[in-house]
Amino acid sequence: SFVSGEFSPKMDGRTDFEKYASGVKTMENFLVHPQGAATRRVGTQFIAEVKDSSKKTRLIPFEFSTTQTYIMEFGNQYIRFYKDKGQITESDVTISGATQANPVVITATGHGYNNGDEVVISSVVGMTELNNKHFLVANKTTNTFEITDVDGNNINGTSFTAYTSGWTVNKVYEIASPFLTAELFDIKFAQSADILYICHPNHDVRKLSRTGHTNWTLSTVSFSGSPATPISGADDRPSCVSFFEQRLVFAN
């Protein structure tokens, strides 16, 4: 049944051990069920490239319930979010044109984007070469913008199929954070419901709050009461956090 799991090499030959017959010496790429038996570990699926693949990025889970779980991409002074096998994006913006030029120029009245924003184009009719791909906004005007790949190279559309109709474009949702690349792997965190408390000795304590899929807020935690000594500044900031008996505990 494998319910005893994988044994240490120190258990080799220990047939006198009661659970020996329900264990296994080596088990790779399988998950053991508490009811017995085992199933193959699930595979992986490519969802999206991180914002900057030249820099280290950390993935942190956010689990409110079994049906509301997220993966958070912590990068250099930003956070992005993933849910249900997809990257969270902002609301749809309608596209009304795309040029067969170098670079491609997208027409989207009142799009509101800024140069450098990352967007995803979908629902393509005609110029299908752009469908479901990530691009950066460049040389934007009120109603148009050029597109480059995520490395900043112009998208040459001179050989693309002509635009017909439809399309939507969505900006990849992200929020700003104070954490630099070199600090990401020293972050400590603890979650309660829709709030994730984040500690790092170089920064005041932050809390990440969720009120919707595209509504996340990162704010500084204020402390009051005793002790009166402020926990901010060099050597005074908490560097780890946890919940214990319904109390939020910080330490350094």
mmCIF file of C-alpha atoms in Angstrom:
data_model
loop_
_atom_site.group_PDB
_atom_site.id
_atom_site.type_symbol
_atom_site.label_atom_id
_atom_site.label_comp_id
_atom_site.label_asym_id
_atom_site.label_seq_id
_atom_site.Cartn_x
_atom_site.Cartn_y
_atom_site.Cartn_z
ATOM 1 C CA SER A 1 0.000 0.000 0.000
ATOM 2 C CA PHE A 2 3.066 2.277 0.371
ATOM 3 C CA VAL A 3 1.389 4.130 3.270
ATOM 4 C CA SER A 4 4.645 3.957 5.236
ATOM 5 C CA GLY A 5 6.334 5.994 2.539
ATOM 6 C CA GLU A 6 9.979 5.873 1.520
ATOM 7 C CA PHE A 7 12.340 4.367 4.075
ATOM 8 C CA SER A 8 15.741 5.669 5.066
ATOM 9 C CA PRO A 9 18.686 3.445 4.005
ATOM 10 C CA LYS A 10 19.136 2.803 7.741
ATOM 11 C CA MET A 11 15.935 0.729 7.563
ATOM 12 C CA ASP A 12 17.362 -1.740 5.016
ATOM 13 C CA GLY A 13 16.648 -5.286 6.140
ATOM 14 C CA ARG A 14 14.541 -4.249 9.136
ATOM 15 C CA THR A 15 11.849 -6.836 8.484
ATOM 16 C CA ASP A 16 11.074 -6.833 12.204
ATOM 17 C CA PHE A 17 9.677 -3.311 11.823
ATOM 18 C CA GLU A 18 5.871 -3.464 11.683
ATOM 19 C CA LYS A 19 5.551 -1.001 8.797
ATOM 20 C CA TYR A 20 8.331 -2.560 6.703
ATOM 21 C CA ALA A 21 5.909 -4.442 4.429
ATOM 22 C CA SER A 22 3.975 -1.265 3.545
ATOM 23 C CA GLY A 23 7.005 0.869 2.768
ATOM 24 C CA VAL A 24 9.255 1.339 -0.249
ATOM 25 C CA LYS A 25 13.013 1.671 -0.640
ATOM 26 C CA THR A 26 12.991 4.206 -3.483
ATOM 27 C CA MET A 27 10.048 6.166 -4.857
ATOM 28 C CA GLU A 28 10.525 8.884 -7.449
ATOM 29 C CA ASN A 29 7.852 10.986 -9.165
ATOM 30 C CA PHE A 30 5.017 9.402 -7.182
ATOM 31 C CA LEU A 31 2.715 10.685 -4.459
ATOM 32 C CA VAL A 32 1.577 8.386 -1.654
ATOM 33 C CA HIS A 33 -2.069 8.626 -0.561
ATOM 34 C CA PRO A 34 -2.988 8.277 3.134
ATOM 35 C CA GLN A 35 -5.600 5.682 2.099
ATOM 36 C CA GLY A 36 -2.910 3.586 0.413
ATOM 37 C CA ALA A 37 -1.484 3.197 -3.094
ATOM 38 C CA ALA A 38 0.386 5.857 -5.035
ATOM 39 C CA THR A 39 -0.148 7.926 -8.164
ATOM 40 C CA ARG A 40 2.261 9.550 -10.561
ATOM 41 C CA ARG A 41 3.332 13.068 -9.719
ATOM 42 C CA VAL A 42 1.647 15.599 -11.972
ATOM 43 C CA GLY A 43 3.658 17.229 -14.712
ATOM 44 C CA THR A 44 4.487 20.866 -15.319
ATOM 45 C CA GLN A 45 3.170 23.392 -17.818
ATOM 46 C CA PHE A 46 4.744 26.577 -19.170
ATOM 47 C CA ILE A 47 2.539 29.567 -18.310
ATOM 48 C CA ALA A 48 4.672 32.671 -18.893
ATOM 49 C CA GLU A 49 8.207 33.967 -18.769
ATOM 50 C CA VAL A 50 9.127 36.036 -15.719
ATOM 51 C CA LYS A 51 9.459 39.783 -16.212
ATOM 52 C CA ASP A 52 13.252 39.700 -16.538
ATOM 53 C CA SER A 53 14.881 36.312 -17.108
ATOM 54 C CA SER A 54 18.345 37.805 -16.607
ATOM 55 C CA LYS A 55 17.596 38.293 -12.895
ATOM 56 C CA LYS A 56 16.740 35.816 -10.165
ATOM 57 C CA THR A 57 13.048 35.561 -9.295
ATOM 58 C CA ARG A 58 11.299 33.972 -6.316
ATOM 59 C CA LEU A 59 7.895 32.246 -6.360
ATOM 60 C CA ILE A 60 5.840 32.474 -3.151
ATOM 61 C CA PRO A 61 2.467 30.753 -2.589
ATOM 62 C CA PHE A 62 -0.678 32.531 -1.416
ATOM 63 C CA GLU A 63 -3.457 30.195 -0.298
ATOM 64 C CA PHE A 64 -6.736 31.580 1.019
ATOM 65 C CA SER A 65 -8.642 28.313 0.535
ATOM 66 C CA THR A 66 -8.524 25.156 -1.566
ATOM 67 C CA THR A 67 -10.304 27.026 -4.369
ATOM 68 C CA GLN A 68 -8.500 30.380 -4.048
ATOM 69 C CA THR A 69 -4.784 29.881 -4.433
ATOM 70 C CA TYR A 70 -2.159 31.983 -6.198
ATOM 71 C CA ILE A 71 1.494 31.882 -7.136
ATOM 72 C CA MET A 72 3.251 35.213 -6.647
ATOM 73 C CA GLU A 73 6.281 36.167 -8.716
ATOM 74 C CA PHE A 74 8.594 38.321 -6.604
ATOM 75 C CA GLY A 75 11.153 40.093 -8.777
ATOM 76 C CA ASN A 76 13.269 43.222 -8.614
ATOM 77 C CA GLN A 77 10.871 45.741 -6.966
ATOM 78 C CA TYR A 78 7.689 44.177 -8.346
ATOM 79 C CA ILE A 79 5.180 41.365 -7.705
ATOM 80 C CA ARG A 80 3.111 39.522 -10.336
ATOM 81 C CA PHE A 81 0.366 36.960 -9.803
ATOM 82 C CA TYR A 82 -0.764 33.627 -11.290
ATOM 83 C CA LYS A 83 -3.988 31.671 -10.798
ATOM 84 C CA ASP A 84 -5.780 28.731 -12.473
ATOM 85 C CA LYS A 85 -2.953 27.959 -14.930
ATOM 86 C CA GLY A 86 -2.734 31.558 -16.132
ATOM 87 C CA GLN A 87 -1.125 34.907 -15.461
ATOM 88 C CA ILE A 88 -3.428 37.544 -13.982
ATOM 89 C CA THR A 89 -3.976 40.477 -16.328
ATOM 90 C CA GLU A 90 -5.945 43.704 -16.215
ATOM 91 C CA SER A 91 -9.297 44.256 -17.953
ATOM 92 C CA ASP A 92 -9.737 43.993 -21.744
ATOM 93 C CA VAL A 93 -8.837 46.863 -24.061
ATOM 94 C CA THR A 94 -10.298 46.628 -27.573
ATOM 95 C CA ILE A 95 -7.961 46.761 -30.557
ATOM 96 C CA SER A 96 -9.240 48.270 -33.794
ATOM 97 C CA GLY A 97 -6.170 47.968 -36.012
ATOM 98 C CA ALA A 98 -2.655 46.601 -36.512
ATOM 99 C CA THR A 99 -0.195 47.548 -39.247
ATOM 100 C CA GLN A 100 1.872 45.239 -41.453
ATOM 101 C CA ALA A 101 4.947 47.303 -40.691
ATOM 102 C CA ASN A 102 8.234 47.219 -38.822
ATOM 103 C CA PRO A 103 7.460 47.683 -36.005
ATOM 104 C CA VAL A 104 3.783 46.704 -35.813
ATOM 105 C CA VAL A 105 1.621 49.608 -34.653
ATOM 106 C CA ILE A 106 -1.487 48.728 -32.645
ATOM 107 C CA THR A 107 -4.534 51.012 -32.580
ATOM 108 C CA ALA A 108 -6.482 50.893 -29.310
ATOM 109 C CA THR A 109 -8.444 54.025 -28.532
ATOM 110 C CA GLY A 110 -7.709 55.383 -25.058
ATOM 111 C CA HIS A 111 -5.626 52.345 -24.068
ATOM 112 C CA GLY A 112 -3.953 54.126 -21.136
ATOM 113 C CA TYR A 113 -0.701 52.158 -21.380
ATOM 114 C CA ASN A 114 2.819 53.454 -20.783
ATOM 115 C CA ASN A 115 6.038 52.619 -22.562
ATOM 116 C CA GLY A 116 7.515 49.442 -21.107
ATOM 117 C CA ASP A 117 4.179 47.953 -20.000
ATOM 118 C CA GLU A 118 3.887 44.242 -20.776
ATOM 119 C CA VAL A 119 0.702 43.226 -22.597
ATOM 120 C CA VAL A 120 -0.890 40.076 -24.013
ATOM 121 C CA ILE A 121 -2.822 40.129 -27.314
ATOM 122 C CA SER A 122 -5.592 37.579 -27.884
ATOM 123 C CA SER A 123 -8.798 36.826 -29.836
ATOM 124 C CA VAL A 124 -6.975 37.436 -33.102
ATOM 125 C CA VAL A 125 -8.824 37.596 -36.420
ATOM 126 C CA GLY A 126 -6.393 38.025 -39.288
ATOM 127 C CA MET A 127 -2.923 38.705 -37.947
ATOM 128 C CA THR A 128 -2.763 35.455 -35.983
ATOM 129 C CA GLU A 129 1.017 35.721 -35.604
ATOM 130 C CA LEU A 130 0.396 37.947 -32.560
ATOM 131 C CA ASN A 131 -2.123 35.704 -30.867
ATOM 132 C CA ASN A 132 -1.564 34.839 -27.172
ATOM 133 C CA LYS A 133 1.927 36.319 -27.021
ATOM 134 C CA HIS A 134 3.562 38.817 -24.669
ATOM 135 C CA PHE A 135 4.823 42.178 -25.926
ATOM 136 C CA LEU A 136 6.188 45.431 -24.546
ATOM 137 C CA VAL A 137 4.554 48.772 -25.303
ATOM 138 C CA ALA A 138 6.782 51.315 -27.083
ATOM 139 C CA ASN A 139 6.384 54.835 -28.519
ATOM 140 C CA LYS A 140 2.826 55.078 -27.250
ATOM 141 C CA THR A 141 0.393 57.836 -28.159
ATOM 142 C CA THR A 142 -3.121 58.375 -26.822
ATOM 143 C CA ASN A 143 -4.659 55.832 -29.203
ATOM 144 C CA THR A 144 -1.729 53.806 -30.607
ATOM 145 C CA PHE A 145 1.441 52.036 -29.550
ATOM 146 C CA GLU A 146 4.228 50.030 -31.143
ATOM 147 C CA ILE A 147 5.101 46.561 -29.874
ATOM 148 C CA THR A 148 8.438 44.884 -29.184
ATOM 149 C CA ASP A 149 9.269 41.448 -27.820
ATOM 150 C CA VAL A 150 10.063 41.120 -24.117
ATOM 151 C CA ASP A 151 13.741 41.791 -24.886
ATOM 152 C CA GLY A 152 12.927 45.111 -26.576
ATOM 153 C CA ASN A 153 13.325 44.012 -30.216
ATOM 154 C CA ASN A 154 10.832 45.456 -32.701
ATOM 155 C CA ILE A 155 8.086 43.137 -33.953
ATOM 156 C CA ASN A 156 8.400 43.100 -37.752
ATOM 157 C CA GLY A 157 4.920 42.602 -39.202
ATOM 158 C CA THR A 158 5.717 43.134 -42.884
ATOM 159 C CA SER A 159 5.196 39.436 -43.639
ATOM 160 C CA PHE A 160 2.275 38.910 -41.248
ATOM 161 C CA THR A 161 -1.298 38.193 -42.333
ATOM 162 C CA ALA A 162 -3.371 41.344 -42.674
ATOM 163 C CA TYR A 163 -5.455 42.446 -39.699
ATOM 164 C CA THR A 164 -9.167 41.720 -40.146
ATOM 165 C CA SER A 165 -11.131 42.537 -37.002
ATOM 166 C CA GLY A 166 -11.568 41.974 -33.318
ATOM 167 C CA TRP A 167 -8.798 41.442 -30.763
ATOM 168 C CA THR A 168 -8.277 42.437 -27.212
ATOM 169 C CA VAL A 169 -5.128 43.426 -25.361
ATOM 170 C CA ASN A 170 -4.527 42.996 -21.639
ATOM 171 C CA LYS A 171 -1.798 44.481 -19.504
ATOM 172 C CA VAL A 172 -0.009 42.042 -17.194
ATOM 173 C CA TYR A 173 -1.059 42.941 -13.646
ATOM 174 C CA GLU A 174 1.719 43.809 -11.222
ATOM 175 C CA ILE A 175 2.344 45.954 -8.176
ATOM 176 C CA ALA A 176 5.485 47.703 -6.967
ATOM 177 C CA SER A 177 7.501 46.382 -4.050
ATOM 178 C CA PRO A 178 10.622 47.637 -2.227
ATOM 179 C CA PHE A 179 12.502 44.330 -2.381
ATOM 180 C CA LEU A 180 15.577 44.149 -4.588
ATOM 181 C CA THR A 181 16.750 41.023 -6.395
ATOM 182 C CA ALA A 182 19.526 40.427 -3.839
ATOM 183 C CA GLU A 183 16.957 40.520 -0.992
ATOM 184 C CA LEU A 184 14.309 38.168 -2.371
ATOM 185 C CA PHE A 185 15.633 34.941 -0.865
ATOM 186 C CA ASP A 186 15.960 36.438 2.621
ATOM 187 C CA ILE A 187 12.274 37.346 2.769
ATOM 188 C CA LYS A 188 10.266 35.616 5.534
ATOM 189 C CA PHE A 189 6.457 35.578 5.450
ATOM 190 C CA ALA A 190 3.345 34.366 7.243
ATOM 191 C CA GLN A 191 -0.242 34.391 5.992
ATOM 192 C CA SER A 192 -3.615 34.803 7.671
ATOM 193 C CA ALA A 193 -6.692 34.772 5.408
ATOM 194 C CA ASP A 194 -6.226 37.530 2.806
ATOM 195 C CA ILE A 195 -3.139 39.118 4.371
ATOM 196 C CA LEU A 196 0.494 38.057 3.957
ATOM 197 C CA TYR A 197 3.004 39.618 6.374
ATOM 198 C CA ILE A 198 6.488 40.058 4.922
ATOM 199 C CA CYS A 199 9.749 40.640 6.787
ATOM 200 C CA HIS A 200 13.231 41.575 5.682
ATOM 201 C CA PRO A 201 15.872 43.235 7.903
ATOM 202 C CA ASN A 202 16.494 45.973 5.307
ATOM 203 C CA HIS A 203 12.840 47.087 5.197
ATOM 204 C CA ASP A 204 9.992 47.952 7.504
ATOM 205 C CA VAL A 205 7.421 45.178 7.868
ATOM 206 C CA ARG A 206 4.975 45.003 4.942
ATOM 207 C CA LYS A 207 1.579 43.388 4.588
ATOM 208 C CA LEU A 208 0.212 42.245 1.252
ATOM 209 C CA SER A 209 -3.591 42.402 1.172
ATOM 210 C CA ARG A 210 -5.918 40.867 -1.421
ATOM 211 C CA THR A 211 -9.452 42.116 -2.106
ATOM 212 C CA GLY A 212 -9.749 40.756 -5.662
ATOM 213 C CA HIS A 213 -7.808 38.989 -8.399
ATOM 214 C CA THR A 214 -6.530 42.334 -9.685
ATOM 215 C CA ASN A 215 -6.667 44.241 -6.410
ATOM 216 C CA TRP A 216 -3.586 43.677 -4.259
ATOM 217 C CA THR A 217 -2.065 46.256 -1.904
ATOM 218 C CA LEU A 218 1.391 46.259 -0.324
ATOM 219 C CA SER A 219 1.540 48.591 2.692
ATOM 220 C CA THR A 220 3.790 49.292 5.676
ATOM 221 C CA VAL A 221 2.677 47.831 9.007
ATOM 222 C CA SER A 222 2.231 50.331 11.856
ATOM 223 C CA PHE A 223 3.035 49.224 15.413
ATOM 224 C CA SER A 224 1.698 50.779 18.601
ATOM 225 C CA GLY A 225 1.583 50.065 22.325
ATOM 226 C CA SER A 226 4.339 48.579 24.452
ATOM 227 C CA PRO A 227 7.278 48.295 24.042
ATOM 228 C CA ALA A 228 7.688 51.922 23.027
ATOM 229 C CA THR A 229 10.938 51.343 21.132
ATOM 230 C CA PRO A 230 10.142 51.645 17.415
ATOM 231 C CA ILE A 231 10.993 48.557 15.381
ATOM 232 C CA SER A 232 12.324 50.356 12.346
ATOM 233 C CA GLY A 233 15.738 51.394 11.195
ATOM 234 C CA ALA A 234 19.034 49.536 11.223
ATOM 235 C CA ASP A 235 19.156 46.436 13.471
ATOM 236 C CA ASP A 236 15.647 47.074 14.826
ATOM 237 C CA ARG A 237 13.489 45.600 12.083
ATOM 238 C CA PRO A 238 12.036 42.084 12.419
ATOM 239 C CA SER A 239 13.646 39.567 10.094
ATOM 240 C CA CYS A 240 11.142 36.720 10.575
ATOM 241 C CA VAL A 241 7.446 36.325 11.310
ATOM 242 C CA SER A 242 5.009 33.572 12.278
ATOM 243 C CA PHE A 243 1.605 32.928 13.816
ATOM 244 C CA PHE A 244 1.469 31.131 17.167
ATOM 245 C CA GLU A 245 -1.764 30.484 19.083
ATOM 246 C CA GLN A 246 -3.603 33.167 17.090
ATOM 247 C CA ARG A 247 -0.854 35.722 17.828
ATOM 248 C CA LEU A 248 1.305 37.416 15.213
ATOM 249 C CA VAL A 249 4.930 37.030 16.341
ATOM 250 C CA PHE A 250 7.971 38.917 15.014
ATOM 251 C CA ALA A 251 11.621 38.240 15.832
ATOM 252 C CA ASN A 252 15.129 39.274 14.887
#
